[in-house]
Coordinates of C-alpha atoms in Angstrom, one line a residue:
M1 CA 15.6 -90.3 -27.9
S2 CA 17.5 -90.8 -31.3
S3 CA 21.5 -89.9 -31.8
T4 CA 20.0 -88.9 -34.8
I5 CA 17.0 -86.0 -33.2
I6 CA 19.7 -85.3 -30.6
H7 CA 22.4 -84.6 -33.9
V8 CA 19.8 -83.0 -35.3
L9 CA 18.8 -80.8 -32.1
E10 CA 23.0 -80.0 -31.1
Q11 CA 22.7 -79.1 -35.2
A12 CA 24.9 -75.5 -35.8
P13 CA 24.1 -72.7 -37.4
T14 CA 25.7 -72.3 -41.0
D15 CA 25.7 -69.1 -41.5
G16 CA 25.8 -69.9 -45.5
A17 CA 23.3 -72.4 -45.1
D18 CA 21.6 -72.4 -48.2
E19 CA 18.0 -72.0 -47.6
T20 CA 15.9 -73.8 -50.0
D21 CA 18.0 -76.9 -47.5
K22 CA 15.7 -75.3 -44.8
N23 CA 11.8 -76.3 -43.1
P24 CA 10.0 -73.3 -43.8
F25 CA 8.2 -74.1 -40.9
L26 CA 10.3 -74.2 -38.9
V27 CA 12.4 -70.7 -40.1
A28 CA 8.7 -69.1 -39.4
L29 CA 10.1 -70.4 -35.8
G30 CA 12.7 -68.3 -36.0
D31 CA 11.4 -65.2 -37.2
R32 CA 9.2 -65.6 -34.6
V33 CA 11.8 -65.8 -31.4
R34 CA 13.9 -63.7 -33.3
S35 CA 10.2 -60.8 -33.2
L36 CA 9.3 -61.6 -29.7
R37 CA 13.5 -61.5 -28.6
A38 CA 13.6 -58.4 -29.7
R39 CA 10.1 -57.0 -29.1
R40 CA 11.5 -57.9 -25.0
G41 CA 14.6 -56.1 -25.8
M42 CA 16.5 -58.8 -24.6
T43 CA 20.0 -60.9 -25.9
R44 CA 20.0 -64.4 -27.4
K45 CA 22.1 -64.9 -23.6
A46 CA 19.2 -63.5 -21.3
V47 CA 17.2 -65.1 -23.3
A48 CA 18.8 -68.3 -23.5
V49 CA 20.1 -67.7 -19.3
A50 CA 16.4 -66.7 -18.3
A51 CA 14.2 -70.9 -20.8
D52 CA 17.2 -72.6 -19.1
V53 CA 18.6 -73.5 -22.5
S54 CA 22.1 -73.0 -24.5
E55 CA 22.4 -70.3 -26.1
R56 CA 23.5 -72.5 -29.3
H57 CA 20.2 -74.4 -29.0
L58 CA 18.0 -70.9 -29.2
A59 CA 20.6 -69.8 -32.1
N60 CA 19.6 -73.3 -33.5
L61 CA 16.4 -72.5 -32.7
E62 CA 16.7 -68.5 -34.3
Y63 CA 18.6 -70.1 -37.8
G64 CA 15.6 -73.1 -38.2
V65 CA 18.1 -75.8 -38.2
G66 CA 17.6 -77.9 -35.4
N67 CA 14.2 -78.6 -33.8
A68 CA 13.0 -82.4 -34.5
S69 CA 10.5 -82.2 -32.0
I70 CA 8.0 -79.7 -33.1
L71 CA 8.4 -80.8 -36.4
V72 CA 6.8 -84.2 -35.2
L73 CA 4.3 -82.3 -33.0
L74 CA 3.1 -80.7 -36.6
Q75 CA 2.7 -84.1 -38.5
V76 CA 0.5 -84.7 -35.5
A77 CA -1.9 -82.0 -35.3
Q78 CA -1.8 -82.7 -39.4
A79 CA -2.5 -85.5 -39.1
L80 CA -5.6 -84.4 -36.8
Q81 CA -6.6 -82.0 -39.4
C82 CA -5.9 -79.0 -36.3
S83 CA -4.8 -76.6 -35.4
L84 CA -0.5 -77.0 -33.0
A85 CA -1.5 -74.2 -31.4
E86 CA -5.3 -76.5 -30.2
L87 CA -2.9 -78.9 -29.9
I88 CA -1.1 -78.0 -27.6
G89 CA -3.5 -76.6 -25.5
D90 CA -3.2 -72.2 -26.8
V91 CA -6.1 -70.3 -25.0
T92 CA -7.6 -69.6 -28.2
T93 CA -8.6 -72.9 -29.4
S94 CA -9.9 -74.2 -25.9
S95 CA -13.9 -74.2 -26.4
A96 CA -16.2 -73.7 -28.9
E97 CA -16.1 -70.3 -29.2
W98 CA -13.0 -69.1 -28.4
L99 CA -13.1 -72.0 -31.7
L100 CA -16.1 -69.9 -34.0
I101 CA -13.8 -66.5 -33.1
R102 CA -10.9 -67.0 -33.5
E103 CA -12.2 -68.8 -37.9
L104 CA -14.1 -65.4 -38.0
L105 CA -10.9 -63.4 -36.5
E106 CA -8.2 -65.2 -39.4
R107 CA -6.8 -64.1 -42.0
R108 CA -8.5 -60.5 -41.1
D109 CA -5.9 -57.4 -42.5
E110 CA -5.6 -55.5 -39.1
A111 CA -7.4 -52.0 -39.5
T112 CA -10.9 -55.1 -39.8
L113 CA -8.7 -56.1 -36.5
K114 CA -8.4 -53.4 -34.5
R115 CA -11.8 -52.5 -34.9
V116 CA -13.3 -55.5 -34.2
R117 CA -10.5 -54.7 -31.0
E118 CA -12.1 -51.6 -30.2
A119 CA -15.5 -53.1 -30.5
I120 CA -14.7 -56.3 -28.2
G121 CA -12.9 -53.4 -25.4
G122 CA -16.5 -51.1 -25.1
L123 CA -18.7 -54.4 -24.7
L124 CA -16.5 -55.5 -22.0
G125 CA -16.3 -52.1 -20.4
M126 CA -12.0 -52.0 -21.8
G127 CA -12.8 -49.6 -24.6
G128 CA -10.4 -47.7 -26.2
A129 CA -10.1 -43.5 -24.4
N130 CA -11.9 -42.2 -27.6
A131 CA -14.2 -45.7 -28.3
G132 CA -18.5 -45.1 -29.8
G133 CA -17.5 -41.2 -29.8
A134 CA -16.4 -40.3 -26.0
S135 CA -13.9 -37.7 -25.4
R136 CA -10.7 -38.8 -24.9
S137 CA -9.2 -38.6 -21.6
T138 CA -7.1 -36.6 -20.0
R139 CA -4.4 -38.9 -19.4
I140 CA -1.4 -38.5 -21.8
A141 CA 0.6 -41.7 -21.4
L142 CA 3.9 -41.3 -23.7
I143 CA 5.4 -44.2 -24.5
G144 CA 7.8 -44.8 -27.6
L145 CA 11.5 -46.5 -26.9
R146 CA 14.1 -44.5 -24.4
G147 CA 15.4 -41.4 -26.0
A148 CA 12.1 -40.3 -27.5
G149 CA 11.5 -37.5 -25.7
K150 CA 9.7 -38.9 -23.6
S151 CA 10.5 -37.3 -20.2
T152 CA 11.8 -34.1 -21.3
L153 CA 9.0 -33.7 -23.6
G154 CA 6.4 -35.0 -21.2
H155 CA 7.8 -32.8 -17.7
R156 CA 6.9 -29.7 -19.3
L157 CA 3.8 -30.8 -21.3
A158 CA 2.9 -31.4 -18.0
E159 CA 3.7 -28.4 -16.9
D160 CA 2.6 -25.8 -19.2
L161 CA -1.0 -28.2 -19.0
G162 CA -1.3 -28.0 -15.0
F163 CA -1.3 -31.8 -14.7
P164 CA 1.1 -34.0 -12.4
F165 CA 3.6 -35.7 -14.4
V166 CA 4.0 -38.8 -13.5
E167 CA 6.6 -42.0 -15.1
L168 CA 5.9 -44.7 -14.7
S169 CA 9.8 -46.6 -14.0
R170 CA 10.3 -44.1 -10.9
E171 CA 6.9 -46.0 -9.3
I172 CA 7.7 -48.8 -10.6
E173 CA 10.8 -48.9 -8.5
K174 CA 9.0 -46.8 -5.7
F175 CA 6.5 -50.1 -5.4
A176 CA 10.1 -53.0 -5.9
G177 CA 12.2 -50.0 -3.5
C178 CA 15.0 -51.0 -5.2
S179 CA 15.9 -49.7 -9.1
T180 CA 14.4 -51.3 -13.1
S181 CA 18.1 -53.1 -13.4
E182 CA 17.4 -55.0 -10.3
I183 CA 14.2 -56.0 -10.4
Q184 CA 15.0 -57.6 -13.3
A185 CA 18.4 -58.7 -12.6
L186 CA 17.4 -60.0 -9.0
Y187 CA 13.3 -61.4 -10.0
G188 CA 13.4 -61.6 -13.4
Q189 CA 11.0 -59.9 -16.3
N190 CA 8.0 -61.9 -15.2
A191 CA 8.2 -60.0 -11.2
Y192 CA 9.2 -56.0 -13.4
R193 CA 6.2 -56.1 -15.4
R194 CA 3.7 -57.6 -12.3
Y195 CA 5.4 -54.4 -11.1
E196 CA 4.6 -52.2 -14.1
R197 CA 1.0 -53.4 -14.7
R198 CA 0.6 -52.1 -10.8
A199 CA 2.0 -48.5 -11.9
V200 CA -0.8 -49.0 -14.7
E201 CA -3.5 -49.6 -12.5
E202 CA -2.3 -47.2 -9.3
A203 CA -1.0 -44.3 -12.5
I204 CA -5.2 -44.1 -13.1
Q205 CA -7.2 -45.2 -11.0
I206 CA -5.4 -41.8 -9.0
Y207 CA -4.7 -39.1 -11.5
P208 CA -8.0 -38.4 -13.7
E209 CA -5.5 -35.8 -15.1
A210 CA -1.9 -36.3 -15.6
V211 CA 0.8 -36.9 -18.1
I212 CA 2.1 -40.4 -18.2
A213 CA 6.1 -41.1 -19.0
T214 CA 6.1 -45.2 -20.2
P215 CA 8.2 -47.8 -20.1
G216 CA 9.6 -48.7 -24.1
G217 CA 9.4 -51.6 -22.9
L218 CA 4.9 -51.7 -21.8
V219 CA 3.6 -52.6 -24.9
S220 CA 5.6 -55.8 -25.3
D221 CA 2.7 -56.8 -22.7
A222 CA -0.6 -57.0 -24.2
S223 CA -2.1 -56.5 -21.2
T224 CA -0.8 -54.0 -19.8
F225 CA -0.7 -51.7 -23.1
N226 CA -5.1 -52.9 -23.5
L227 CA -5.0 -50.8 -19.7
L228 CA -3.3 -47.7 -21.3
L229 CA -4.5 -48.2 -24.5
A230 CA -8.8 -47.9 -22.6
H231 CA -7.6 -45.6 -20.1
C232 CA -6.1 -42.7 -21.1
T233 CA -5.5 -40.8 -24.8
T234 CA -2.0 -42.5 -26.6
I235 CA 0.9 -41.3 -28.1
W236 CA 3.6 -42.1 -29.6
L237 CA 7.6 -40.0 -29.0
K238 CA 9.5 -41.2 -32.3
A239 CA 13.1 -41.3 -33.4
T240 CA 16.0 -42.6 -36.0
P241 CA 17.8 -44.9 -33.9
E242 CA 20.9 -43.1 -33.9
D243 CA 19.1 -40.0 -32.0
H244 CA 18.2 -42.8 -29.2
M245 CA 21.3 -44.3 -29.3
K246 CA 23.2 -40.1 -29.2
R247 CA 20.1 -39.0 -26.2
V248 CA 20.7 -42.4 -23.8
I249 CA 25.1 -42.1 -23.8
A250 CA 24.1 -38.3 -23.0
Q251 CA 22.4 -38.7 -20.2
G252 CA 25.2 -41.0 -18.8
D253 CA 24.4 -44.6 -19.6
L254 CA 26.3 -47.0 -21.3
R255 CA 25.3 -49.1 -21.3
P256 CA 23.6 -49.5 -24.8
M257 CA 27.5 -49.8 -26.0
A258 CA 28.9 -52.1 -22.3
D259 CA 30.0 -55.6 -23.9
N260 CA 28.1 -55.4 -27.0
S261 CA 29.6 -54.4 -30.9
Q262 CA 26.0 -54.7 -32.7
A263 CA 24.3 -52.4 -29.8
M264 CA 22.9 -50.4 -33.4
D265 CA 21.6 -53.5 -35.0
D266 CA 20.3 -54.7 -31.3
L267 CA 18.0 -51.0 -31.5
K268 CA 16.8 -51.7 -34.7
G269 CA 15.7 -54.8 -34.6
I270 CA 14.1 -53.9 -30.6
L271 CA 13.3 -51.1 -32.5
A272 CA 11.2 -53.1 -35.4
G273 CA 9.4 -55.5 -32.4
R274 CA 8.2 -53.2 -31.8
A275 CA 7.0 -50.7 -33.9
A276 CA 3.9 -52.2 -34.1
F277 CA 2.7 -52.2 -31.2
Y278 CA 3.9 -47.7 -30.6
S279 CA 1.4 -47.2 -34.1
K280 CA -1.3 -48.6 -31.8
A281 CA -1.3 -45.0 -30.5
E282 CA -3.3 -42.2 -31.1
F283 CA -1.5 -40.3 -31.8
H284 CA 3.0 -39.8 -33.0
L285 CA 5.9 -37.7 -33.1
D286 CA 8.5 -38.0 -35.3
T287 CA 11.3 -36.1 -32.1
S288 CA 14.1 -36.5 -34.9
A289 CA 12.1 -34.4 -37.4
Q290 CA 13.1 -30.7 -36.0
P291 CA 14.8 -29.2 -33.4
I292 CA 13.5 -29.6 -29.6
E293 CA 11.1 -26.1 -29.3
A294 CA 9.5 -26.5 -32.3
T295 CA 9.0 -30.8 -31.3
Y296 CA 7.3 -29.5 -27.8
D297 CA 5.2 -27.0 -30.4
A298 CA 3.7 -30.0 -32.1
L299 CA 3.4 -32.1 -28.9
R300 CA 1.4 -29.1 -27.3
H301 CA -0.4 -29.2 -31.2
L302 CA -1.8 -32.7 -30.3
A303 CA -2.3 -32.3 -27.1
N304 CA -4.2 -29.2 -27.2
E305 CA -6.5 -31.4 -30.2
A306 CA -6.3 -34.5 -27.9
L307 CA -8.5 -32.5 -25.5
D308 CA -10.2 -29.7 -27.1
I309 CA -8.3 -27.1 -25.6
P310 CA -8.5 -23.9 -28.3
A311 CA -5.9 -23.2 -29.9

């Protein structure tokens, strides 16, 4: 590699840099990296360690500077009149049928893509819990970031309905034989996601009726989230960032603030990164909008509506 390219790759991000000097492709790439990092709830340092790259290089990537190598690939793709995804072997470009399906879906709006996803799910026997006009699943899955009230409200809802209450985080720990934080530290994110999927699969297999509290990051794994959407009635419990932080700290967990003076900014980034996925739930409930009793009443009303239980 030439010394010029090495210099570009190691260029430090400049906060005051003129945005017009940046390549739009690299800026968009950096935005996607930040969004993915937020969706998975990982710090820049954690991603750098997992990827075995310097934190400085990752910062360059997120700021949209450097990364000459990716621009070379982009130029080759343009010369070959194909997408960068096709050049690097993205699965959606791996066959003629994939390419034709991809072309049909490009530039479609979110509502159209949702209808297509549900139609494909039905065709493959993995339609949504309410697909095709069928009655909704009697498994109620609560999704949302930690501190939204999934455990507190979910346990109470399960008691009132006479359903088992399943806390997936506890089930994951049973499978692994250690805490979720130890799974992450000892075995990494991929191992955690495997345990998470196993916990969802077993909950679906064992419980025809249940209230399930899911980990906040479950939506980051599209395969597991698809499984949940297909076999459960989903409710997104959402709250303000301030309430999320306050509730987690009230539970005695000071980790959100540990060694992180920008904890609130990180939390807001995670919420923004995951909101598009949380919003795929059939029902939404703002747990910051009113006191706990009124919030629970609203949740019970949603559950009654979902399960067609007379008020």
